[in-house]
XYZ file of C-alpha atoms in Angstrom:
581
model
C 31.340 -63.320 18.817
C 29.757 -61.062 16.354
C 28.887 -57.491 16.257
C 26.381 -54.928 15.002
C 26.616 -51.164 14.276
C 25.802 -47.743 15.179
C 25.043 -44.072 17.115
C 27.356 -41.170 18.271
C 26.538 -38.849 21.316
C 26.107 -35.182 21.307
C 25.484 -31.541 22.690
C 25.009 -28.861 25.404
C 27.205 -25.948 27.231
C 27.395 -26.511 30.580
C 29.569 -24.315 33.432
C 31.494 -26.721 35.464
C 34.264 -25.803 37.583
C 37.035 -28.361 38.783
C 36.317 -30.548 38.833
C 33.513 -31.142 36.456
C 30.188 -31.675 38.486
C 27.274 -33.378 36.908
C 25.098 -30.802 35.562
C 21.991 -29.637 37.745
C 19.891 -30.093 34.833
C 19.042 -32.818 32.294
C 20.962 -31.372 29.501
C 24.144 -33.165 29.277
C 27.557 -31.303 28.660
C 28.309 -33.526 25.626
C 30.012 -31.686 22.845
C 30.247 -28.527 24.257
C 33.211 -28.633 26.999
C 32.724 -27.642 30.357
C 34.838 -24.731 30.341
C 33.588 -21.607 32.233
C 31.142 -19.728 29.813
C 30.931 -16.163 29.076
C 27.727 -14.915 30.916
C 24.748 -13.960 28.837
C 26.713 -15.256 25.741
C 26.178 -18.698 23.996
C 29.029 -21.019 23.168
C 29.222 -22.351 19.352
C 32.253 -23.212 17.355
C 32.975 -23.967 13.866
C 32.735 -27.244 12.503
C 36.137 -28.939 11.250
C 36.329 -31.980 9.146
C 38.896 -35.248 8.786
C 39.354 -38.514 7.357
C 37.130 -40.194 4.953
C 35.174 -37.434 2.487
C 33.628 -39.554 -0.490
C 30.762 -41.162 1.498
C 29.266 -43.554 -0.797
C 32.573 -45.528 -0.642
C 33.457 -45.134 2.740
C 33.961 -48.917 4.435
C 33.382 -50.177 0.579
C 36.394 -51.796 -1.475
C 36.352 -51.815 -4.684
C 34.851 -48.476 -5.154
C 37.085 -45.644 -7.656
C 38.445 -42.781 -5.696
C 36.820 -39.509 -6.312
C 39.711 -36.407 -6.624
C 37.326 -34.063 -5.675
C 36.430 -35.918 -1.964
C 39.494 -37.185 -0.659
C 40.568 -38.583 2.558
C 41.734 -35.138 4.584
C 45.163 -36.226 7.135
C 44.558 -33.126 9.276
C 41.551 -31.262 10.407
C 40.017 -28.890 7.854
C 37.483 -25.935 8.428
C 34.615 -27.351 6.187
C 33.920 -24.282 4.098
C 30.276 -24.695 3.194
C 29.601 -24.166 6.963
C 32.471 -21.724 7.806
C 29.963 -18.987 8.043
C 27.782 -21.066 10.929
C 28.005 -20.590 14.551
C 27.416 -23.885 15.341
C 26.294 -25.377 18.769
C 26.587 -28.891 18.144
C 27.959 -31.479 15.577
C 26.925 -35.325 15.695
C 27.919 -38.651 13.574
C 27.044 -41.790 13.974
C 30.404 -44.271 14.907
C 28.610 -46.720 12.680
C 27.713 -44.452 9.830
C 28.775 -42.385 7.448
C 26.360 -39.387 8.033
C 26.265 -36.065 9.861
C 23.883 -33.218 10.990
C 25.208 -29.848 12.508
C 22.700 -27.160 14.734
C 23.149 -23.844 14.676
C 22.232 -20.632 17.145
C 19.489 -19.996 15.514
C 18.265 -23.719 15.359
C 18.781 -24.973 11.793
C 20.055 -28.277 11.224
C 22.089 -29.472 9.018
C 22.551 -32.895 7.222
C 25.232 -34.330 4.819
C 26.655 -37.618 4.079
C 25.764 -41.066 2.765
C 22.044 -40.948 2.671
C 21.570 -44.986 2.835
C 18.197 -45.524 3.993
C 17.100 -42.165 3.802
C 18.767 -41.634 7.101
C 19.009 -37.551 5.854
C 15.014 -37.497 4.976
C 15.540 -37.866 1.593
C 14.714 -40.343 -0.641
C 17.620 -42.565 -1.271
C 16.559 -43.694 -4.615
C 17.389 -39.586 -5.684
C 19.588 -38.720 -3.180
C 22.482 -41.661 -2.190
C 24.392 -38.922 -0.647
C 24.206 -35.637 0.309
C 27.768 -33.692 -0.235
C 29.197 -31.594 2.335
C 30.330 -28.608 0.530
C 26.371 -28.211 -0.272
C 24.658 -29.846 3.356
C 20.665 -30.056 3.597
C 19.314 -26.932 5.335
C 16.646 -28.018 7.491
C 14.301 -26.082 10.082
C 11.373 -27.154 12.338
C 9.007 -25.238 10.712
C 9.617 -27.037 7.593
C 8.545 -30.594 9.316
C 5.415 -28.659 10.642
C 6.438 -27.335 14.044
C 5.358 -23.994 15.140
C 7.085 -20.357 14.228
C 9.675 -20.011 16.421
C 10.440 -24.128 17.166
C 14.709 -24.398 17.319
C 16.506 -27.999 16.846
C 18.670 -28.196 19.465
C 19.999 -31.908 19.597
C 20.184 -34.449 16.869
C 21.578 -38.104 17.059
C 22.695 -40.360 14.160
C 22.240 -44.423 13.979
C 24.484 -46.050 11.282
C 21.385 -45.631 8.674
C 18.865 -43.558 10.759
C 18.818 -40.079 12.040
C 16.963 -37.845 15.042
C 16.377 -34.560 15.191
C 15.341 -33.033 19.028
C 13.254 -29.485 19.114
C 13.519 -27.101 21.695
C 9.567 -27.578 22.464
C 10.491 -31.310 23.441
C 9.287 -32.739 20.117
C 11.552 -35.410 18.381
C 11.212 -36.636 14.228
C 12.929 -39.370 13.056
C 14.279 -40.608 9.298
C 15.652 -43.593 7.803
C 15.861 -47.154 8.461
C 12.836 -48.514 10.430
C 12.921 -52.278 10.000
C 13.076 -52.847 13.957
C 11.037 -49.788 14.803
C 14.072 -47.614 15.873
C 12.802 -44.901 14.244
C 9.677 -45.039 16.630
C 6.924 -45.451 13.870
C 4.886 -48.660 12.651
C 8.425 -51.324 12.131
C 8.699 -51.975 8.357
C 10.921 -50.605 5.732
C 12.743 -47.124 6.052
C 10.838 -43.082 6.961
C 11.693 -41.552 3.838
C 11.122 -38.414 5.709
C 11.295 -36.880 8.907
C 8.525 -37.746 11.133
C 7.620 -36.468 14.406
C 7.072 -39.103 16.925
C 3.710 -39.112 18.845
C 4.117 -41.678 21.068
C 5.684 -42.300 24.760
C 7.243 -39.495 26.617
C 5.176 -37.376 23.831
C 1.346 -39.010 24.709
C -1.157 -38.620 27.712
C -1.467 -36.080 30.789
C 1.950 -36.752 31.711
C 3.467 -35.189 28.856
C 7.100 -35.104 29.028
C 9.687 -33.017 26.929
C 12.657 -34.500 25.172
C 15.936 -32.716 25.381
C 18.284 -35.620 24.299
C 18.555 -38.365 22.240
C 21.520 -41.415 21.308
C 20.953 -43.861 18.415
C 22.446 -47.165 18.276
C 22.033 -49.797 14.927
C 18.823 -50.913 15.813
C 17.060 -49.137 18.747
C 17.122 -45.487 19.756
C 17.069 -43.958 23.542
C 15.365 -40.245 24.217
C 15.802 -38.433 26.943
C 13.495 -36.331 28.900
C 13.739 -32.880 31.085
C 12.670 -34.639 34.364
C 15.740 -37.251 33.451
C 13.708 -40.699 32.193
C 14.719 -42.929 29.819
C 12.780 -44.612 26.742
C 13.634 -47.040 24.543
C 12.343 -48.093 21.299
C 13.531 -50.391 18.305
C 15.309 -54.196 18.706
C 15.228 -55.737 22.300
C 17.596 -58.733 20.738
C 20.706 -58.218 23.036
C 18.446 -55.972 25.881
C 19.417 -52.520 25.017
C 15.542 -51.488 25.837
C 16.563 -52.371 29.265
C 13.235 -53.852 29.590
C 14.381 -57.003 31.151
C 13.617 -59.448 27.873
C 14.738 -60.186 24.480
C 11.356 -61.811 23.294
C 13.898 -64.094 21.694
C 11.311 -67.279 20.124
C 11.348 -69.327 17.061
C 9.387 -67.967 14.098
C 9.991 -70.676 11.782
C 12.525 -73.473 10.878
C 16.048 -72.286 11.194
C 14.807 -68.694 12.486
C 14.651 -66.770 15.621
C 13.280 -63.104 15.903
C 13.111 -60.901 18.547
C 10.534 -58.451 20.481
C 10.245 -55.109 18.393
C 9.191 -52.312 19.854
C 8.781 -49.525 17.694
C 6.001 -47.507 20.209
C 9.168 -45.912 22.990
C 8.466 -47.477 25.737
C 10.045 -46.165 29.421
C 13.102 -47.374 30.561
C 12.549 -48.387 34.238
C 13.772 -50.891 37.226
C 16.948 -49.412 38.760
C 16.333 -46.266 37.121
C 13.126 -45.843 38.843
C 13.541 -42.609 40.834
C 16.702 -41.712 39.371
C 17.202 -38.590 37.234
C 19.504 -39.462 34.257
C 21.460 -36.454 32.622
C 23.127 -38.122 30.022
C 22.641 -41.311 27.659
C 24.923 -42.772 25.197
C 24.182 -45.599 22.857
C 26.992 -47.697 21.308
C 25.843 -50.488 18.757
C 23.633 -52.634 20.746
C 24.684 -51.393 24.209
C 23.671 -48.165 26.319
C 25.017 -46.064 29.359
C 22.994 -43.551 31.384
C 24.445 -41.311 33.962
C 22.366 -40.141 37.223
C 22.413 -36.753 38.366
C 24.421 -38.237 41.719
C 27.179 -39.826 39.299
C 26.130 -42.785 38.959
C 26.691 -45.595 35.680
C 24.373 -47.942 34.817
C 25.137 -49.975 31.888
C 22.867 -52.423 29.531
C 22.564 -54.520 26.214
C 25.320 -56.821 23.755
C 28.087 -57.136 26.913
C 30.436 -58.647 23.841
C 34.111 -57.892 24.730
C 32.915 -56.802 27.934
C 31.948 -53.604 26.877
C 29.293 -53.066 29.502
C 32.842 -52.741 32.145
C 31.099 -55.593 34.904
C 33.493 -58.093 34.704
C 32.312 -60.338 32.269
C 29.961 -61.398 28.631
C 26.919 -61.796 29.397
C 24.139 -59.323 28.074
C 22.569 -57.559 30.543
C 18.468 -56.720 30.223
C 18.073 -54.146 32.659
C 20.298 -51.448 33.545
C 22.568 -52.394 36.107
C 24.546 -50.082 38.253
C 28.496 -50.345 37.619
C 30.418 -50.950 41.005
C 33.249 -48.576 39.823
C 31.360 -45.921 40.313
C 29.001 -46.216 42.751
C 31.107 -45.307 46.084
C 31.292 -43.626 48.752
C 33.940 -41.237 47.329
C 32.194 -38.973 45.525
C 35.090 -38.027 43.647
C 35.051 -41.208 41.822
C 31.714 -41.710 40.773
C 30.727 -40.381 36.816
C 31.112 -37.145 35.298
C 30.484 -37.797 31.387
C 29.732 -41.265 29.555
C 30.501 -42.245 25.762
C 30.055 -45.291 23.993
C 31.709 -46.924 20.844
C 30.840 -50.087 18.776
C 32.861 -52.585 21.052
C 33.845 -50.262 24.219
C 32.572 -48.034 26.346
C 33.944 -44.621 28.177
C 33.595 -42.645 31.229
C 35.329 -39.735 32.816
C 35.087 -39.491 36.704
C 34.183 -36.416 38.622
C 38.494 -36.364 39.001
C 38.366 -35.514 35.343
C 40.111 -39.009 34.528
C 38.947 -41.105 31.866
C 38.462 -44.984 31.854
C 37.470 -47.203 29.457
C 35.737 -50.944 29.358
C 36.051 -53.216 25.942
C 37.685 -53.814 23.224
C 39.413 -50.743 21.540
C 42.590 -51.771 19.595
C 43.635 -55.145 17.474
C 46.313 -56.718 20.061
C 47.726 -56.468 23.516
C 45.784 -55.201 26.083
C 42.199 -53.656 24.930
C 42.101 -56.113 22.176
C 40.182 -59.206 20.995
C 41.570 -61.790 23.128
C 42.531 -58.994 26.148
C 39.498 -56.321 26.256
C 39.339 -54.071 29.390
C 36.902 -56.828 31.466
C 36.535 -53.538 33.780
C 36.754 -49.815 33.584
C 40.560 -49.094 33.347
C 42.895 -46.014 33.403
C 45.245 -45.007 30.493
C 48.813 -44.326 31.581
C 49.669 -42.235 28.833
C 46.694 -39.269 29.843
C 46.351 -40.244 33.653
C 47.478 -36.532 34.633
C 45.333 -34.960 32.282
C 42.037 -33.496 33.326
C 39.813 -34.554 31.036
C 36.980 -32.766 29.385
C 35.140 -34.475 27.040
C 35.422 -38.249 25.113
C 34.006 -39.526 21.711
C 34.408 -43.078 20.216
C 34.506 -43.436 16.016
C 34.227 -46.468 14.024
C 37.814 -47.294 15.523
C 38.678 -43.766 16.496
C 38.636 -42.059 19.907
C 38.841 -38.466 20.990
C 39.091 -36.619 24.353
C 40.216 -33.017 25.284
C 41.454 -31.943 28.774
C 42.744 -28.624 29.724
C 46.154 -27.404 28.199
C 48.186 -25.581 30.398
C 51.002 -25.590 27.469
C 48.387 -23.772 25.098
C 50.834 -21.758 22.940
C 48.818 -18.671 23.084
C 49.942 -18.941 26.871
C 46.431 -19.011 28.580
C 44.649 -22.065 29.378
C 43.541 -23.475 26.086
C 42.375 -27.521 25.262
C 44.253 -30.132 24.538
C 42.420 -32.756 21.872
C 43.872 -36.150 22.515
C 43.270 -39.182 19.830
C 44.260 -43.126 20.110
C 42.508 -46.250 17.597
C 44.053 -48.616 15.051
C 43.024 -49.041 11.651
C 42.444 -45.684 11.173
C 42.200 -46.222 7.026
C 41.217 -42.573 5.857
C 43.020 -40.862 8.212
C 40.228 -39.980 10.708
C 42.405 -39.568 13.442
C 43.801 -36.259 12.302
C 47.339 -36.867 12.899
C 48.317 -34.901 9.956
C 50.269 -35.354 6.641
C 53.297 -38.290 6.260
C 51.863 -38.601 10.076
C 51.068 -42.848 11.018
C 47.057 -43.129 10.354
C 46.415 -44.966 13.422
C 47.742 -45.911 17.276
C 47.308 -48.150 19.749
C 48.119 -45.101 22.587
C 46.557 -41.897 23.281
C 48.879 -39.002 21.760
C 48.165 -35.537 21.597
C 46.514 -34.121 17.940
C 49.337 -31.671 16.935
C 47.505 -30.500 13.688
C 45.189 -28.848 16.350
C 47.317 -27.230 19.030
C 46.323 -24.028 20.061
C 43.004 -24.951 18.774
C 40.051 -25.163 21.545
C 38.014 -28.151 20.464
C 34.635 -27.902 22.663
C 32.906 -30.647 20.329
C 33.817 -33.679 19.324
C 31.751 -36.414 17.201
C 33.695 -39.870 15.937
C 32.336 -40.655 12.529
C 32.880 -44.698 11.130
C 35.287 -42.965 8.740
C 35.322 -39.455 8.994
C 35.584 -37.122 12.171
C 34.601 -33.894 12.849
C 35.639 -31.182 15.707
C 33.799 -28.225 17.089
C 36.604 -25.350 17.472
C 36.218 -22.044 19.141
C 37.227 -19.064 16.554
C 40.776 -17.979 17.236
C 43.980 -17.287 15.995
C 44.926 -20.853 15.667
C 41.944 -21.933 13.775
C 41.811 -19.063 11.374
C 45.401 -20.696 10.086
C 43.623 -24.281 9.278
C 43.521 -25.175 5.972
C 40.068 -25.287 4.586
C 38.025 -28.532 2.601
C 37.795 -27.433 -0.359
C 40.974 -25.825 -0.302
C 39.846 -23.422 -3.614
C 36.693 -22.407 -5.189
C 36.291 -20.426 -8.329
C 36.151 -16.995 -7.353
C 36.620 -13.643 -9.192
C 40.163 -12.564 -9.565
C 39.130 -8.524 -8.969
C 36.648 -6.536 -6.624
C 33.245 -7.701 -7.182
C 31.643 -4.148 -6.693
C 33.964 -2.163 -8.931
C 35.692 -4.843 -10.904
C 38.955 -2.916 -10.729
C 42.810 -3.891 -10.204
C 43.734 -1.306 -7.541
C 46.815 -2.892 -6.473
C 49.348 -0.285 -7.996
C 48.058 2.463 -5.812
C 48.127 0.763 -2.607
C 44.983 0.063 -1.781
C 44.211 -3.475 -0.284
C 41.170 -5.937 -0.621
C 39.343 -8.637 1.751
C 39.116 -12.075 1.228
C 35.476 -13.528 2.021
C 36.457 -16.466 4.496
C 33.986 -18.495 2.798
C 33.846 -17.588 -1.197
C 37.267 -16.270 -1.636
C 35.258 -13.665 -3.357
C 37.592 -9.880 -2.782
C 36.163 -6.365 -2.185
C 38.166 -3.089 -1.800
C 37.791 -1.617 1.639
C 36.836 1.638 0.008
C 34.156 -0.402 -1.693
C 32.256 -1.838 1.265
C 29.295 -0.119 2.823
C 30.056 1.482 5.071
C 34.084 1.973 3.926
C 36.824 -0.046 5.837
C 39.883 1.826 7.082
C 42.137 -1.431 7.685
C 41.452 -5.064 6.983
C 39.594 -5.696 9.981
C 40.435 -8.141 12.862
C 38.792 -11.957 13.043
C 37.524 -14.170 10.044
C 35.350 -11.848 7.792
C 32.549 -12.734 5.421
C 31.255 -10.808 2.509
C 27.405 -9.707 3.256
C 26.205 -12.567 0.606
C 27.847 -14.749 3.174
C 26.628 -12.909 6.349
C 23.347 -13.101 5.304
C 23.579 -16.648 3.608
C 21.687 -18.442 6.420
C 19.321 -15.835 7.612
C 15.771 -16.701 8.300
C 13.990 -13.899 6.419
C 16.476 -13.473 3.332
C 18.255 -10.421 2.677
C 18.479 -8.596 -1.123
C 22.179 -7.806 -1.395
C 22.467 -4.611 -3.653
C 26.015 -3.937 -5.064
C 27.540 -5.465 -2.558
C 26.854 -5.038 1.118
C 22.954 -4.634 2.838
C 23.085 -1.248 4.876
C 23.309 -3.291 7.972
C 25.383 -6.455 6.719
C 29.191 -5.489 8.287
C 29.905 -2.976 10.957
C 33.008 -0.674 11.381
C 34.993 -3.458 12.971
C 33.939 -6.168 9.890
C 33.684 -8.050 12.940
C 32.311 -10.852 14.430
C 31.358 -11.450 17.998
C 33.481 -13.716 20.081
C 35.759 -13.892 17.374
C 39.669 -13.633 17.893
C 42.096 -10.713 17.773
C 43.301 -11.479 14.125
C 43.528 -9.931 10.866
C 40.888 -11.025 8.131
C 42.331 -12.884 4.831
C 43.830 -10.007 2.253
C 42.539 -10.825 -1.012
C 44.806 -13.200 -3.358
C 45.145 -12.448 -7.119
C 44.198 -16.105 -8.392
C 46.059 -17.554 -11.674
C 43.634 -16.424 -14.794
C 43.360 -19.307 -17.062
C 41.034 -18.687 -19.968
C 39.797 -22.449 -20.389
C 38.517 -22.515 -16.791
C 34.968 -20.871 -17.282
C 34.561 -20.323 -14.067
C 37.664 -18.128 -13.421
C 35.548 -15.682 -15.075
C 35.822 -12.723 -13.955
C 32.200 -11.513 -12.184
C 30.639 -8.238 -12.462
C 28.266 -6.712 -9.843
C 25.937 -4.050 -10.632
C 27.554 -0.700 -9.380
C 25.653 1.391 -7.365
């Protein structure tokens, strides 16, 4: 029985006590744990990086190993974005691509760039590196001043970006119309989509999208569904395949590349969350409940048995009268499917390992319980290429309050993408608890083919994680006054991000004491600002408080400054000289 590619699954905070309720509103809590919030603050995390790094040979043999993007065995802070607050992180577990949203709304994109999945031509741009991602704002696709991205989605060569006004633009591979534009060929660009939820008096606004290999599913604020791209195994849920011969020896399939609304059993019901795996989808109602279409291969769909299903069809498991056991938060993979109940336990349906139970010749038929984590209470879930993640509350959190736990199981795990660490096996058949990232609270997770990525909380924890690239060239003295100091005592910072050092006394305003929480130079600070900032000497009037501070950041010290090894063939361990004031 063969298989296709494809999406990931995504973003938004949501409060939930225990145990987790299904949100009141149409955003769904993906990516952002539903942990109690801080009131009138946002959540966002840092974004943290493992496995596979060198994305045009990711899944490829044959191709040479590049030194300078290897495969990371433990979760790195990915420096190029160590200075973000970011809200959400997504991947595509078919694809080698990812986009990151920030507070202030700015996406951005890295990764293999087949198709022109990043909205770049791929002819000039095959990949996009992470330690220099694509910046990328509304405005710049032609949305009005003021428009924020606040969810994106990936497909295994297509990408879609979700504003905060409800409008959605799509890039990349378009050959079945899942990009919801004319089918033909790739969108070399990103495009804003005019058509469906966005046309006529009933004007709806998107809030959430999931991309699978060859359709895409958007979400809307009142909670429908629409579907647009390949309807060959059902996963438009429109109740046909359109499957009919087009010549000798060929069958094609209906296309619909204008989204078109998802409707039958979800007629009347409000859906707060979608996922799409590679040909199959699974939307959860505001009440709890699963419906489940598209490829059933495996038995990924959790009903019992192979057969595609064209319409979305309610899953029996959780549809009773216990409340308690109905849906909380839905995932899918390329061959398997997740959900965790409103009991915070997590069940799965499909094939998910190689042998035994879960495998080829044994997938979950239904939605089953894991021994290993059945006493956890589980937070959130994420399925890779062959990866899967979950967290659930730690009540062993070695800073002794109530932290999260990141839990990871899959087999042929080849770069390393399940985090385990160095000398650690790459790959298991069992849930087992991530110990590069205790005391770490993970509220994001997103499963890459190859490569995974975390969204982390600041803290003491994750200020001790190594960081991809582990060096960059960086002046060996103070940038203002270009001085070695050391003799009479007096100390000097450590941007988080450039490794670039200043003397307290040389910072405006002065610092008394390396101050507490990660700390970036202003050049850093004001690296992503929308109106840019002229950094004279070395600090904007306005760029670092008394504290040198960040909010929401932990109780720890910032990095003292290193003396780095001078080495005069290196040109750029050259020293660097600032303008004094």
């Amino acid at each position: 029985m063969t298989d296709t590619a494809a999406a990931p699954s995504a973003d938004t905070p949501a409060p939930a006590p225990a145990p987790v309720p299904v949100p009141e509103h149409p955003h769904p809590p993906t990516l952002i744990a539903p942990v109690p919030a801080v009131p009138g603050k946002q959540q966002w995390g840092r974004v943290l990086i493992c496995g596979g790094t060198n994305w045009l040979s990711l899944g490829k043999k044959g191709l040479p190993a590049d030194p300078l993007s290897p495969d990371l065995p433990a979760p790195h802070t990915l420096r190029s974005l160590s200075n973000v607050k970011a809200t959400g992180v997504y991947t595509s577990h078919s694809g080698c691509h990812a986009i990151v949203i920030d507070v202030s709304g700015a996406a951005y994109l890295f990764g293999r760039n087949s198709s022109s999945s990043l909205g770049l031509p791929a002819s000039q741009h095959p990949s996009v590196s992470g330690q220099t991602p694509r910046r990328l704002l509304p405005t710049s696709l032609g949305a009005p001043q003021g428009t924020k991205f606040t969810h994106a989605a990936c497909g295994r060569n297509h990408s879609v970006l979700v504003g905060d006004d409800g409008s959605v633009w799509t890039a990349g591979v378009n050959a079945h119309g899942q990009c919801g534009h004319p089918a033909g060929g790739e969108v070399g660009a990103f495009k804003l989509i005019q058509g469906g939820w966005a046309r006529g008096k009933l004007r709806e606004k998107a809030v959430f999208a999931s991309a699978g290999v060859t359709f895409t599913l958007v979400l809307t604020e009142s909670g429908r569904v629409y579907a647009f791209g390949s309807g060959e195994h059902g996963q438009l849920g429109n109740g046909r395949t359109g499957e009919r011969i087009a010549q000798a020896n060929k069958t094609t399939y209906d296309i619909e590349d204008e989204p078109i609304l998802v409707k039958g059993p979800l007629d009347g019901k409000k859906v707060v969350q979608i996922a799409c795996g590679q040909q199959h989808a699974i939307a959860l109602t505001m009440d709890g409940l699963c419906y489940v279409w598209g490829f059933n291969g495996y038995c990924r769909l959790g009903l019992g048995h192979q057969k595609d299903v064209l319409t979305p069809t309610l899953v029996p498991q959780f549809a009773g009268a216990n409340e308690m056991t109905r849906g909380a938060f839905v995932a899918a993979g390329p061959t398997a499917t997740i959900v965790i109940d409103r009991q915070r336990m997590l069940l799965m349906a499909g094939k998910f390992k190689t042998s035994g139970a879960g495998s080829v010749g044994q997938p979950f038929t239904t939605f089953r319980y894991f021994a290993e984590i059945q006493g956890c209470k589980m937070l959130l879930a994420a399925a890779g290429g062959v990866t899967h993640f979950a967290t659930a509350e730690d009540d062993d959190s070695p800073t002794g309050a109530a932290g999260i736990m990141t839990i990871a199981w899959g087999q042929n795990a080849i770069n390393s993408e399940l985090g385990l660490g160095e000398g650690q096996p790459k790959s298991t058949p069992k849930p087992v608890r991530v110990e590069t990232l205790n005391g770490v609270d993970v509220i994001g997770l997103a499963a890459g083919q190859n490569t995974s990525f975390f969204l982390a909380r600041p803290n003491e924890a994750l200020a001790e994680l190594p960081r991809f690239p582990e060096a960059v060239p960086a002046p060996n003295l103070c940038v203002v006054c270009d001085e070695d100091r050391e003799a009479s005592g007096e100390e000097a910072l450590e941007c988080e991000k450039c490794d670039t050092p200043y003397h307290l006394g040389c910072l405006d305003p002065p610092l008394q004491a390396i101050p507490e929480g990660q700390w970036f130079c202003p050049k850093c600070e004001k690296e992503f600002a929308e109106v840019p900032v002229v950094v004279v000497g070395l600090a904007a009037k306005k760029g670092v408080g008394k504290e040198g501070k960040e909010e929401g950041e932990p109780k720890k010290r910032g990095r003292p400054a290193k003396r780095k090894a001078e080495d005069n063939d290196e040109p750029e361990a050259k020293k660097v000289k600032v303008a004094k004031k």
